[in-house]
PDB file of C-alpha atoms and ligand atoms in Angstrom:
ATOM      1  CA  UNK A   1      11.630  41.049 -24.226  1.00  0.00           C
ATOM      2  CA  UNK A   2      12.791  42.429 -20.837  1.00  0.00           C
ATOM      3  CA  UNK A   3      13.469  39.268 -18.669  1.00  0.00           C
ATOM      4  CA  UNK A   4      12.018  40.946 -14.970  1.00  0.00           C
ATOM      5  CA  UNK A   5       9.272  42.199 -13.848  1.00  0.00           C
ATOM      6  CA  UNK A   6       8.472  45.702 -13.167  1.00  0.00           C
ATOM      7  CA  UNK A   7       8.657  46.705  -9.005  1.00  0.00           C
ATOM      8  CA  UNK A   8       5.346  48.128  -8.249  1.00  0.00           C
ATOM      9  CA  UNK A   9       6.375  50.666  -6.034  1.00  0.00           C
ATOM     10  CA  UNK A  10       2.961  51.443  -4.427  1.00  0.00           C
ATOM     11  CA  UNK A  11       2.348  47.557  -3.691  1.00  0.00           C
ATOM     12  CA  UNK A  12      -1.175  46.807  -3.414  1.00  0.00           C
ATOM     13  CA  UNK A  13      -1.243  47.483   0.550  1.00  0.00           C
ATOM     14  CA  UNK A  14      -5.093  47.847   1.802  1.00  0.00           C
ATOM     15  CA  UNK A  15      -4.460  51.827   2.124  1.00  0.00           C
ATOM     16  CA  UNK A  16      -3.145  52.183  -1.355  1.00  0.00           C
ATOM     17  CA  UNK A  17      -5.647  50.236  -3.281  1.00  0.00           C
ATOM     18  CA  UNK A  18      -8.748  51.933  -1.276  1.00  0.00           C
ATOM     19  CA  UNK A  19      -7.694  55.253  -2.896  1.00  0.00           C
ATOM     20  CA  UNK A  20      -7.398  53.869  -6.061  1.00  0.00           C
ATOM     21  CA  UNK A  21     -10.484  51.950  -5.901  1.00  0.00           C
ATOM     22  CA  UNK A  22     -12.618  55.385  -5.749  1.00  0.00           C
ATOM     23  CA  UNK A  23     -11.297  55.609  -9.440  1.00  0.00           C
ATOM     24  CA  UNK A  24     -14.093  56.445 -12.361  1.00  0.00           C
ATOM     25  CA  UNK A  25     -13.830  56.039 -15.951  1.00  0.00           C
ATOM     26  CA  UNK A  26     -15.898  59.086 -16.146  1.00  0.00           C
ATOM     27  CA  UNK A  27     -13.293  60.822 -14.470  1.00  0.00           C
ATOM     28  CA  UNK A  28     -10.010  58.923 -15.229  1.00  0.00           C
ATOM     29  CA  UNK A  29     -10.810  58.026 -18.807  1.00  0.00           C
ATOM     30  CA  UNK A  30     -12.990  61.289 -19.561  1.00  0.00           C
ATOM     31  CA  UNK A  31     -10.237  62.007 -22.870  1.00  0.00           C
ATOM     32  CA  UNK A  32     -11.199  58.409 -23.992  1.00  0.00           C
ATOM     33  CA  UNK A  33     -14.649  57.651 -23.865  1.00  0.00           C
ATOM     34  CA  UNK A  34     -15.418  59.571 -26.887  1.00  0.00           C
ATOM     35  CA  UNK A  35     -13.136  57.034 -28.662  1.00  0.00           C
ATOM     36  CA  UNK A  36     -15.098  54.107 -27.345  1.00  0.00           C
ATOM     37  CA  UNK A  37     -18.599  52.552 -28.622  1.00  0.00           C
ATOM     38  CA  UNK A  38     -20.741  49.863 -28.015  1.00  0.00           C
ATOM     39  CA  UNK A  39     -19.492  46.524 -29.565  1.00  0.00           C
ATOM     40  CA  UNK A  40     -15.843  47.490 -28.993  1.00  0.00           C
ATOM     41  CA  UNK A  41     -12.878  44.995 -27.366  1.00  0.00           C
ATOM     42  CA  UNK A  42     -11.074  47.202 -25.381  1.00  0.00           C
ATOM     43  CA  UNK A  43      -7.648  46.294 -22.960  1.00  0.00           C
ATOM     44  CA  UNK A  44      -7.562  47.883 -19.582  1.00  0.00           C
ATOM     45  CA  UNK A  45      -3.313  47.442 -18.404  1.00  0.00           C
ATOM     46  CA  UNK A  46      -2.512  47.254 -15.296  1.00  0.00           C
ATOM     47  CA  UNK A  47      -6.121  47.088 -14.034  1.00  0.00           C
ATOM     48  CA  UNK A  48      -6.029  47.460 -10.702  1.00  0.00           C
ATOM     49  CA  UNK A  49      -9.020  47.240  -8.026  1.00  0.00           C
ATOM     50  CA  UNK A  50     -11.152  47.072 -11.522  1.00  0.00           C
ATOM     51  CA  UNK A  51     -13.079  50.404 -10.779  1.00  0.00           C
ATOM     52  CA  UNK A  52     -12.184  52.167 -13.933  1.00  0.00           C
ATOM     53  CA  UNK A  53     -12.049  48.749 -15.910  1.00  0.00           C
ATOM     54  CA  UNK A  54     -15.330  48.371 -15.099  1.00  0.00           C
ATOM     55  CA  UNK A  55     -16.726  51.798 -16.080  1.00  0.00           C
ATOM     56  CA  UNK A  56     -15.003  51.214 -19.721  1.00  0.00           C
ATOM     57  CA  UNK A  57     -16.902  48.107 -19.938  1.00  0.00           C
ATOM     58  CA  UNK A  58     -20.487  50.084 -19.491  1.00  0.00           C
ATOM     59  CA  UNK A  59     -18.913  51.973 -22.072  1.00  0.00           C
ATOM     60  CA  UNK A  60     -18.669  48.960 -24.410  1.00  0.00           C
ATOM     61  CA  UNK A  61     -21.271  46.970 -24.053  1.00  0.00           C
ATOM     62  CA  UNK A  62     -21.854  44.260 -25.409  1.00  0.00           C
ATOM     63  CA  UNK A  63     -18.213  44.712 -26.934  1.00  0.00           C
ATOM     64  CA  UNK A  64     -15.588  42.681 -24.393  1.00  0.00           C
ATOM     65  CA  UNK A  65     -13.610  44.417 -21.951  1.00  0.00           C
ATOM     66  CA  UNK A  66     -10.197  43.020 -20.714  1.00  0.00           C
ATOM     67  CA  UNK A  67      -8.453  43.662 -17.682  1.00  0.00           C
ATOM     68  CA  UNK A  68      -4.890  42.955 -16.910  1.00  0.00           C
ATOM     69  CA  UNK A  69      -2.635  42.998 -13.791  1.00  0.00           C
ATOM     70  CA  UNK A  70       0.518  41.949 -12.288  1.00  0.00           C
ATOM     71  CA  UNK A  71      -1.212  41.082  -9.152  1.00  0.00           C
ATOM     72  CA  UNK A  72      -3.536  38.430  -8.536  1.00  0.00           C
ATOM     73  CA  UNK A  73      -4.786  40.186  -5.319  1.00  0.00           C
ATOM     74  CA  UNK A  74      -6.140  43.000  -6.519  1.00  0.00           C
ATOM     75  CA  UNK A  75      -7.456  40.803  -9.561  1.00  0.00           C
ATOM     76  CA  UNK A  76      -9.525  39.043  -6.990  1.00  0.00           C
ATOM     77  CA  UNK A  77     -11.094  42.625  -5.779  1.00  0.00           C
ATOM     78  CA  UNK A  78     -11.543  43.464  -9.632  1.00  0.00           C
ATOM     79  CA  UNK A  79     -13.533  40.786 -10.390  1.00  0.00           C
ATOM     80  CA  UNK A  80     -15.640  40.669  -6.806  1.00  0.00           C
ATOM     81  CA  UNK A  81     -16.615  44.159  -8.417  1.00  0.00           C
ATOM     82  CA  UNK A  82     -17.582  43.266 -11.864  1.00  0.00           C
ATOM     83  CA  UNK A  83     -20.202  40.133 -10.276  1.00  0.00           C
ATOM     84  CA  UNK A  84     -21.447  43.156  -7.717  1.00  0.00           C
ATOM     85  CA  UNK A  85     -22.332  45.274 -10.794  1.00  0.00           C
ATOM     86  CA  UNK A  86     -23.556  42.020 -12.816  1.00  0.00           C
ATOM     87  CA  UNK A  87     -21.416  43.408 -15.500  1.00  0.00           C
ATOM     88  CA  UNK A  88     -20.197  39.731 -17.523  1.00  0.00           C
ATOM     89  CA  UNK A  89     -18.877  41.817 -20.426  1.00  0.00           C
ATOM     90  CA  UNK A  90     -15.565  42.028 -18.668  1.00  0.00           C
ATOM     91  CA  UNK A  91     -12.632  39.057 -17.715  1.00  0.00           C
ATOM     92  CA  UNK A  92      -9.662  40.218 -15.621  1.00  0.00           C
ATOM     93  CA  UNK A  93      -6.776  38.256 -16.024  1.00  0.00           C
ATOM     94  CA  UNK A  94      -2.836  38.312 -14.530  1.00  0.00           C
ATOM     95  CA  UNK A  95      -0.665  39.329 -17.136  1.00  0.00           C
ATOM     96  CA  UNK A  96       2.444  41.795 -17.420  1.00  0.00           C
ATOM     97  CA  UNK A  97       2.170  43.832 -20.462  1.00  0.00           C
ATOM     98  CA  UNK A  98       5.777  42.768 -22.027  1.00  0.00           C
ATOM     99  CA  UNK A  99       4.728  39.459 -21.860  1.00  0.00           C
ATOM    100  CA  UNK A 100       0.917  39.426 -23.702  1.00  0.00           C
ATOM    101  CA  UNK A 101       0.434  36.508 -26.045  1.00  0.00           C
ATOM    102  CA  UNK A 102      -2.731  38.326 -27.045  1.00  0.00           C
ATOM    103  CA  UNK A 103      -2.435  38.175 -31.320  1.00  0.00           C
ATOM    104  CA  UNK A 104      -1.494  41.804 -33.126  1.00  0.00           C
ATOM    105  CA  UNK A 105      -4.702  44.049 -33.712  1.00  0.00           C
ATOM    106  CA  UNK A 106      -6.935  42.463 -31.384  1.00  0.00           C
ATOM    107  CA  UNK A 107      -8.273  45.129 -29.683  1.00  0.00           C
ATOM    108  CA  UNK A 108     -10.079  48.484 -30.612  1.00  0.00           C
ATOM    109  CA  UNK A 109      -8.791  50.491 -28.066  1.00  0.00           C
ATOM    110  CA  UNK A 110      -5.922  49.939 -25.286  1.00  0.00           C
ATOM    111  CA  UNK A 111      -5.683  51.698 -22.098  1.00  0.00           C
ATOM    112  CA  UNK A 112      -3.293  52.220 -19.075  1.00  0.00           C
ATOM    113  CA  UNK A 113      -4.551  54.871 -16.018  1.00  0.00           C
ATOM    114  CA  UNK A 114      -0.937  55.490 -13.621  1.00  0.00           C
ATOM    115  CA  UNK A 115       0.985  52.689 -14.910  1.00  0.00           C
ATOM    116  CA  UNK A 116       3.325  54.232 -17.238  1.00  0.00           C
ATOM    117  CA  UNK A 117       5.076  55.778 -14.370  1.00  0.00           C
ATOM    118  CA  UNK A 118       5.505  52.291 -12.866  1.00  0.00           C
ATOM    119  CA  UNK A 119       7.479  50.420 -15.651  1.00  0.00           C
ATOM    120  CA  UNK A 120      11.117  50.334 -16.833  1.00  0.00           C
ATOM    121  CA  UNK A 121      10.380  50.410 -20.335  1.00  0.00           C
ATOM    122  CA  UNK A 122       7.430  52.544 -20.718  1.00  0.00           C
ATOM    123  CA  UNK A 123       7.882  53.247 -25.018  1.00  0.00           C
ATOM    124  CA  UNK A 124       8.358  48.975 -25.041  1.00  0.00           C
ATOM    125  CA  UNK A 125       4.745  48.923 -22.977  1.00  0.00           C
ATOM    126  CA  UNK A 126       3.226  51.397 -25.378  1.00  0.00           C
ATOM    127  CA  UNK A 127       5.046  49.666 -28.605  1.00  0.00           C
ATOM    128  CA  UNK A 128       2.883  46.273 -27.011  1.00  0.00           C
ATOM    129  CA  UNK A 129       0.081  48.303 -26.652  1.00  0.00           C
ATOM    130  CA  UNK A 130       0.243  49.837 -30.247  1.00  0.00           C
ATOM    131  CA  UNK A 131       0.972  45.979 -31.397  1.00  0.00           C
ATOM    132  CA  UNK A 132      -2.373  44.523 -29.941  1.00  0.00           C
ATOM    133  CA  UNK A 133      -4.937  47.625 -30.946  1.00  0.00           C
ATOM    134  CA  UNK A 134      -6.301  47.576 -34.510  1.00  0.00           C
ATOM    135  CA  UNK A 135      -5.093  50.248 -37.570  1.00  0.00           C
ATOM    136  CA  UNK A 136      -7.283  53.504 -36.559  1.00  0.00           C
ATOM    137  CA  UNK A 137      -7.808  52.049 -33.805  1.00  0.00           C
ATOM    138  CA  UNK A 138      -6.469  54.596 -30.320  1.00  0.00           C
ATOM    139  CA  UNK A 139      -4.181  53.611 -27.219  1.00  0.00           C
ATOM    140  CA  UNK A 140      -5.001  56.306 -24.223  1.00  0.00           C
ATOM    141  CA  UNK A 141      -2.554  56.963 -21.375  1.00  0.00           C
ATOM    142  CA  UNK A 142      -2.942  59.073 -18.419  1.00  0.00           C
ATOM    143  CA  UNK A 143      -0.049  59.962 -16.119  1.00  0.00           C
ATOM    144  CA  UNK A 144       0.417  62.188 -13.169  1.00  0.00           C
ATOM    145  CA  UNK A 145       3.479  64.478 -12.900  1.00  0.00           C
ATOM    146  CA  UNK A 146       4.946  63.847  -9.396  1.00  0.00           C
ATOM    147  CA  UNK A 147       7.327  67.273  -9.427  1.00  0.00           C
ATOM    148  CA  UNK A 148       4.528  68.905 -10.312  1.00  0.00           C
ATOM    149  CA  UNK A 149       2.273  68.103  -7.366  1.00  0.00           C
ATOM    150  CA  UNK A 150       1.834  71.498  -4.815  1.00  0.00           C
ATOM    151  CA  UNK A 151       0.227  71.442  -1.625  1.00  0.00           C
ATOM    152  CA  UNK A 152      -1.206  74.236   0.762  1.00  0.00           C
ATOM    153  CA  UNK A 153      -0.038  74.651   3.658  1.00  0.00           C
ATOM    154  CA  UNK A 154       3.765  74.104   3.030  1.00  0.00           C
ATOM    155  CA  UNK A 155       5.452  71.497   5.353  1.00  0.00           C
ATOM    156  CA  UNK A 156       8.662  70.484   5.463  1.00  0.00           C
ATOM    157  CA  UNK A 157       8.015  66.785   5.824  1.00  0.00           C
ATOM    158  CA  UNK A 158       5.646  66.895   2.939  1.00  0.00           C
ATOM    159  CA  UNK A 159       8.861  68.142   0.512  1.00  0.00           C
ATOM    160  CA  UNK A 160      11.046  65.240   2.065  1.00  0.00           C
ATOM    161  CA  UNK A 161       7.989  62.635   0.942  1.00  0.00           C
ATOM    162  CA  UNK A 162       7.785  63.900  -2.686  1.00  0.00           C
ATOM    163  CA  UNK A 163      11.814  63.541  -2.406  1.00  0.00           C
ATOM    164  CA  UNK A 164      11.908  59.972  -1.338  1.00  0.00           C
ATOM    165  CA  UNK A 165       9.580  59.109  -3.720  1.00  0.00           C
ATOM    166  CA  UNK A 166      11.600  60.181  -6.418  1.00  0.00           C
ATOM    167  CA  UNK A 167      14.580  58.270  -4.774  1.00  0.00           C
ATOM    168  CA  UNK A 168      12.354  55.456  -4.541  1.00  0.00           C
ATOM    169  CA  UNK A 169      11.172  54.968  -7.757  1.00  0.00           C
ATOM    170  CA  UNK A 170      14.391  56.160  -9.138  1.00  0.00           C
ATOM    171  CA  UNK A 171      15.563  52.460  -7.139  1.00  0.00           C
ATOM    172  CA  UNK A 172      12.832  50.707  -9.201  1.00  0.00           C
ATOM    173  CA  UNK A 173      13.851  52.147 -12.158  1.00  0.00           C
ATOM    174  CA  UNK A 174      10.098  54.125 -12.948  1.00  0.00           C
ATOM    175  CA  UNK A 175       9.558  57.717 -13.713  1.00  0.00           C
ATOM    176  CA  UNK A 176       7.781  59.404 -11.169  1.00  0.00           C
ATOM    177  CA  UNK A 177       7.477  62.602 -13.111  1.00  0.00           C
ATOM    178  CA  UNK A 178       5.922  60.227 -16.198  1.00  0.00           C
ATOM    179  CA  UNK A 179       3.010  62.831 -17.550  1.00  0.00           C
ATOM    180  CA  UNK A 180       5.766  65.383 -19.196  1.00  0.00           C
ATOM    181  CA  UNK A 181       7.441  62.436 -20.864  1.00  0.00           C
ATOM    182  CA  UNK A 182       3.693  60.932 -22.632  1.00  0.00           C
ATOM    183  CA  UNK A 183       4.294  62.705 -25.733  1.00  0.00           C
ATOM    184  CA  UNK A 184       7.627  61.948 -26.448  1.00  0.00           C
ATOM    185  CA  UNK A 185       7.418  57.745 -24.837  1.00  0.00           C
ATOM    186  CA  UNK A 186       4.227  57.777 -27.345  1.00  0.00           C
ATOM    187  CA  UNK A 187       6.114  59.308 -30.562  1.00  0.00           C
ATOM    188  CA  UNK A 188       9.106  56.662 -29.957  1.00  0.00           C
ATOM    189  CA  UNK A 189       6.822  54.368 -30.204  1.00  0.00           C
ATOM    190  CA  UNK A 190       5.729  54.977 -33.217  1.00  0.00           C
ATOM    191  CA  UNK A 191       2.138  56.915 -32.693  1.00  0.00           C
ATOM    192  CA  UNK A 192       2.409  59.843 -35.200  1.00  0.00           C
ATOM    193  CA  UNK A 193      -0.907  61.253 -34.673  1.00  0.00           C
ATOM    194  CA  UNK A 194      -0.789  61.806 -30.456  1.00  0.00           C
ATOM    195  CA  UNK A 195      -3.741  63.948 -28.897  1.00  0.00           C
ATOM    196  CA  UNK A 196      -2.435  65.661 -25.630  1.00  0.00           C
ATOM    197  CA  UNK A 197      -4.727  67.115 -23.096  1.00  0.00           C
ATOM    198  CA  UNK A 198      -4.279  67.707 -19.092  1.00  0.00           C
ATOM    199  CA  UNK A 199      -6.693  67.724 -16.346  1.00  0.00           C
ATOM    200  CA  UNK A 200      -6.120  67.965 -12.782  1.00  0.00           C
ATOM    201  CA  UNK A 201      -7.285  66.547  -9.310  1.00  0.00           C
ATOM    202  CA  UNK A 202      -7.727  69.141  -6.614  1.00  0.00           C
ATOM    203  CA  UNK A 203      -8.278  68.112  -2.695  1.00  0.00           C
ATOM    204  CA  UNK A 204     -10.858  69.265  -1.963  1.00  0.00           C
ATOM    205  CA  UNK A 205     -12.824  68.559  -5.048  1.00  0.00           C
ATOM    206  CA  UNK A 206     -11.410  65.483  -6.142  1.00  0.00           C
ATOM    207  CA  UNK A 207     -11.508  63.674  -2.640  1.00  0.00           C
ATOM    208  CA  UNK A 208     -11.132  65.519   0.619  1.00  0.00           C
ATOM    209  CA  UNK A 209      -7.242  66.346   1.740  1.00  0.00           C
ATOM    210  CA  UNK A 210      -8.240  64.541   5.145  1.00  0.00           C
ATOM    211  CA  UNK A 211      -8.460  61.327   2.988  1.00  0.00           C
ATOM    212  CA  UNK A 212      -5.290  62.230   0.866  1.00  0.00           C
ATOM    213  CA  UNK A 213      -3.442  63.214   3.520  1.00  0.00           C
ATOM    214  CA  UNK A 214      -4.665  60.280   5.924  1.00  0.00           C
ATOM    215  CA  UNK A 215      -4.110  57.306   3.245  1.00  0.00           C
ATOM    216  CA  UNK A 216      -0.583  58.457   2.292  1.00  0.00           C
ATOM    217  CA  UNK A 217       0.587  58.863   6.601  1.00  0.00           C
ATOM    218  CA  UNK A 218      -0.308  55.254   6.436  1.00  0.00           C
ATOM    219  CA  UNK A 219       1.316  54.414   2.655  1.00  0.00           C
ATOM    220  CA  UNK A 220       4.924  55.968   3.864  1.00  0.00           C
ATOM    221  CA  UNK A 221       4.324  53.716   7.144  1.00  0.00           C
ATOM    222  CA  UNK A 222       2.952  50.528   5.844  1.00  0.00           C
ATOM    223  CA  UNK A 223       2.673  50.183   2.075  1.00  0.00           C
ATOM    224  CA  UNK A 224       5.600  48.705   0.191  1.00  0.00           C
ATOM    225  CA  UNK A 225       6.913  52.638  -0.545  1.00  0.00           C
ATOM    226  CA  UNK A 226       7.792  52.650   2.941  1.00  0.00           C
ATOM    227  CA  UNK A 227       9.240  48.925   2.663  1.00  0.00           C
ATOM    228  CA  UNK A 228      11.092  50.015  -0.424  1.00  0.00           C
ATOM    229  CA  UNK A 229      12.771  53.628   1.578  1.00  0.00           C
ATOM    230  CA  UNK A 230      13.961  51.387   4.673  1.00  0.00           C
ATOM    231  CA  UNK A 231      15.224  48.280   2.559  1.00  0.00           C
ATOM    232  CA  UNK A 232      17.309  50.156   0.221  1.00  0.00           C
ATOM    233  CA  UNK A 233      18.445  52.260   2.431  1.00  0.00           C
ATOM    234  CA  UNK A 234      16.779  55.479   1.487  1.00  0.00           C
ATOM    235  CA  UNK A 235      14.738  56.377   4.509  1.00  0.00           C
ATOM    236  CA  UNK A 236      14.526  55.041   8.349  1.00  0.00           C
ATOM    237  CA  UNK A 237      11.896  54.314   9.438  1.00  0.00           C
ATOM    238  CA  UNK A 238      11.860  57.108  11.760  1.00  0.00           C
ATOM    239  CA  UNK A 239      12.200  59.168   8.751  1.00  0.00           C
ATOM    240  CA  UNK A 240       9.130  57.686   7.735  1.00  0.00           C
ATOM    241  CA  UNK A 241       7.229  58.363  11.278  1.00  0.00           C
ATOM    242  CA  UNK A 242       7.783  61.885  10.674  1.00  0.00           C
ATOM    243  CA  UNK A 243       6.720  62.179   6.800  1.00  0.00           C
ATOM    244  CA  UNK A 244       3.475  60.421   8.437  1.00  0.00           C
ATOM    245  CA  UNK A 245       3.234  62.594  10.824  1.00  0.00           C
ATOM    246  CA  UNK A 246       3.409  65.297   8.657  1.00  0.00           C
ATOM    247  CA  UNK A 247       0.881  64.037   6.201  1.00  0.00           C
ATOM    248  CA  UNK A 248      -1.613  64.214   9.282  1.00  0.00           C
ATOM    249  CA  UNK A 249      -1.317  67.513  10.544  1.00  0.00           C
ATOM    250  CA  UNK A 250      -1.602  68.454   6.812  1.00  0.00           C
ATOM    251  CA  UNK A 251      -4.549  66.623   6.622  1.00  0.00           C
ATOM    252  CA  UNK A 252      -6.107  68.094  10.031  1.00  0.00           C
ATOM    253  CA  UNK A 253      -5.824  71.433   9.000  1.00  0.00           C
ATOM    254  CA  UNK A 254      -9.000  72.501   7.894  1.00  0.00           C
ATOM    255  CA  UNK A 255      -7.234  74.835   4.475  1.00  0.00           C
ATOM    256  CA  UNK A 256      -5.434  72.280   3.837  1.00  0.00           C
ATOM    257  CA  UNK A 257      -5.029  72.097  -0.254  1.00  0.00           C
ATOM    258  CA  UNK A 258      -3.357  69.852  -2.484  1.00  0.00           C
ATOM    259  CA  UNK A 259      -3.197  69.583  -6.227  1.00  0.00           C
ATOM    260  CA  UNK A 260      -2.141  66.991  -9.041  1.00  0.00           C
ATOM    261  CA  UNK A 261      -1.254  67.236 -12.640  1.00  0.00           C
ATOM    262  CA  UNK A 262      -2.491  64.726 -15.089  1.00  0.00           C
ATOM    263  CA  UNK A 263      -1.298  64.447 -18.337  1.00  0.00           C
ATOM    264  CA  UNK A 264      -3.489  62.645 -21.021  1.00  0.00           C
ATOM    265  CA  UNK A 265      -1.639  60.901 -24.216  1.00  0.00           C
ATOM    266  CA  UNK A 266      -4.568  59.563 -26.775  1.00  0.00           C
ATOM    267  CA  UNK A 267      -2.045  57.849 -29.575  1.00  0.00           C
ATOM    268  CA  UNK A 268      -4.265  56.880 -33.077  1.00  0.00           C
ATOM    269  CA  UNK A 269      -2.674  53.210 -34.205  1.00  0.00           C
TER     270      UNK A 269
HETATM  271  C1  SAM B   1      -1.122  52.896  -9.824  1.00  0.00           C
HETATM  272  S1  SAM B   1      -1.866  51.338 -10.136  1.00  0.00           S
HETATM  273  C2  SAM B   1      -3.180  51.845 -11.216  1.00  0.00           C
HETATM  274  C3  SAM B   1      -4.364  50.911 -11.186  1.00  0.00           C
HETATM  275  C4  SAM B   1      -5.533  51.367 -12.068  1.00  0.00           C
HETATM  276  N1  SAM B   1      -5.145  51.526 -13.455  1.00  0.00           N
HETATM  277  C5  SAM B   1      -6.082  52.668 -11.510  1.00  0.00           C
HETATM  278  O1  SAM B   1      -5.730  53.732 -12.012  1.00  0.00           O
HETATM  279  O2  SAM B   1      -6.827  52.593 -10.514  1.00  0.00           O
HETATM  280  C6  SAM B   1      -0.747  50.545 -11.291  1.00  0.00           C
HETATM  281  C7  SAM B   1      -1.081  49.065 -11.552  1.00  0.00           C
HETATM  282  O3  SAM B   1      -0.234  48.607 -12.623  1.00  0.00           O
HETATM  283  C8  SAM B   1       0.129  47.258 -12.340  1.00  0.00           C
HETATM  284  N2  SAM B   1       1.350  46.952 -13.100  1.00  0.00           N
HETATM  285  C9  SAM B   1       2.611  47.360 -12.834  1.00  0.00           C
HETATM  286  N3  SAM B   1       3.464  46.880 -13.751  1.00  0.00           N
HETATM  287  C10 SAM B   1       2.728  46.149 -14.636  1.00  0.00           C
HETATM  288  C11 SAM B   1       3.057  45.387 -15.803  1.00  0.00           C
HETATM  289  N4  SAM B   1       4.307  45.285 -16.241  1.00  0.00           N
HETATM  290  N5  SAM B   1       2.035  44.778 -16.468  1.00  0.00           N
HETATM  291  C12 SAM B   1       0.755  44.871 -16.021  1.00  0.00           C
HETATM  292  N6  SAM B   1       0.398  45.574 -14.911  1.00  0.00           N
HETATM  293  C13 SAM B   1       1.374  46.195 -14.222  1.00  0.00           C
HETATM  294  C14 SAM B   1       0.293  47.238 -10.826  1.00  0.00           C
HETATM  295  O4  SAM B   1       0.219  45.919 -10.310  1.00  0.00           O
HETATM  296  C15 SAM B   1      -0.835  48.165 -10.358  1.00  0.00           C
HETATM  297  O5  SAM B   1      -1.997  47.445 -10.019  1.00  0.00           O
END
């Protein structure tokens, strides 16, 4: 068992957990749902704001939905959601995924939306993950593919970001390009039937670039990305006052375009 903790490199800074707070699991869990049914225990990883989380637990109902997290903060925010939905199917609980005392096959189905991409042993998560879900049972991963992210119009400041943040998470020892490597993390782990599929996020369409483009001026400024750059000596913070600065004329202009690359992994235990 790895004896640290994974560094989130996002952090859970106000502008970085309001974007991923618009998150459905109609959208962000479409390649899943047809795995779930009522009655079902299900394990959310890495949780987050809950709105996903919750979503699977509509899903389930009255099966039990567990949520996980690193971060008691955004725990807090998860569960303030499930009582506004009056959803009691669903417990959220702090809990890093190498260190579960959850017994083996005690779950139907396990899930983890963007987290992959955060960890420093992402075939030891999904081994854990395998571990805790029932025989036939399915893990589902979905990861975004950071060198494959284009944006319209180009800007210089926007190819420096997407460059940092591959030196950045590089520093925390994550994978930043993590949806090309789903197949292969699941197959180490031992998955030998692995259902891949891709789907994408387009701005606009997905959310509008002005709120892309907006929320990540403010991430490189005050989110623990930015922290990260100037601590380790990656970025200044100047640097950073330009790659924000950049993000917002992106945003302002009115053809401004951006697109992400999701790749699914659905692994059958
Ligand atoms: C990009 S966020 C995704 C949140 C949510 N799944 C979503 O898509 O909205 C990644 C989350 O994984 C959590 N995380 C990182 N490492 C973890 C670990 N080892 N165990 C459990 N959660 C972890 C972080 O605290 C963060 O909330």
């Amino acid at each position: 068992m790895p004896d640290r903790l994974d560094t989130y490199t996002h952090g859970h800074h106000q502008s970085v957990v309001t974007q991923h707070a618009k998150r459905t699991a109609g959208e962000a869990a479409r390649f899943l749902l047809p795995h779930l049914a009522p009655g079902m225990r299900v394990l959310d990883v890495g949780c987050g704001p809950g709105s996903i989380t919750v979503g699977l637990a509509e899903a389930v109902a009255p099966g039990e939905v567990v949520g996980i997290d690193l971060s008691e903060d955004v725990l807090d925010q998860a569960r303030a959601l499930a009582a506004e939905k009056g959803l009691t199917n669903l417990r959220f609980e702090k809990g890093d995924i190498f260190q579960l005392d959850q017994p083996d096959a005690s779950f139907d189905a396990a899930y983890a939306h963007q987290v992959l991409q955060h960890l420093h042993d992402p075939v030891g998560a999904l081994r854990e993950m395998r571990r805790l879900v029932r025989r036939g049972g399915c893990v589902g991963v979905r990861d975004s593919d950071y060198s494959a992210f284009r944006w319209d119009p180009p800007d210089e400041r926007l190819d420096a970001w997407v460059a940092l943040y591959h030196q950045v998470t590089r520093h925390n020892k994550a994978e930043a390009d993590a949806g090309r490597f789903l197949y292969g993390w699941m197959r180490q782990a031992g998955f030998e039937d692995v259902r891949m599929s891709g789907s994408v996020w387009t701005f606009p369409g997905y959310d509008t670039p002005e709120a892309w483009g907006n929320s990540w001026a403010e991430r490189a400024l005050n989110s623990q990305f930015g922290a990260t750059a100037v601590e380790s000596g990656l970025a200044t913070r100047e640097r950073l006052e330009w790659i924000a600065e950049g993000f917002r004329e992106w945003a302002a202009n009115p053809d401004a375009f951006f697109l992400i690359v999701h790749v699914e992994a659905l692994g059958i235990a």
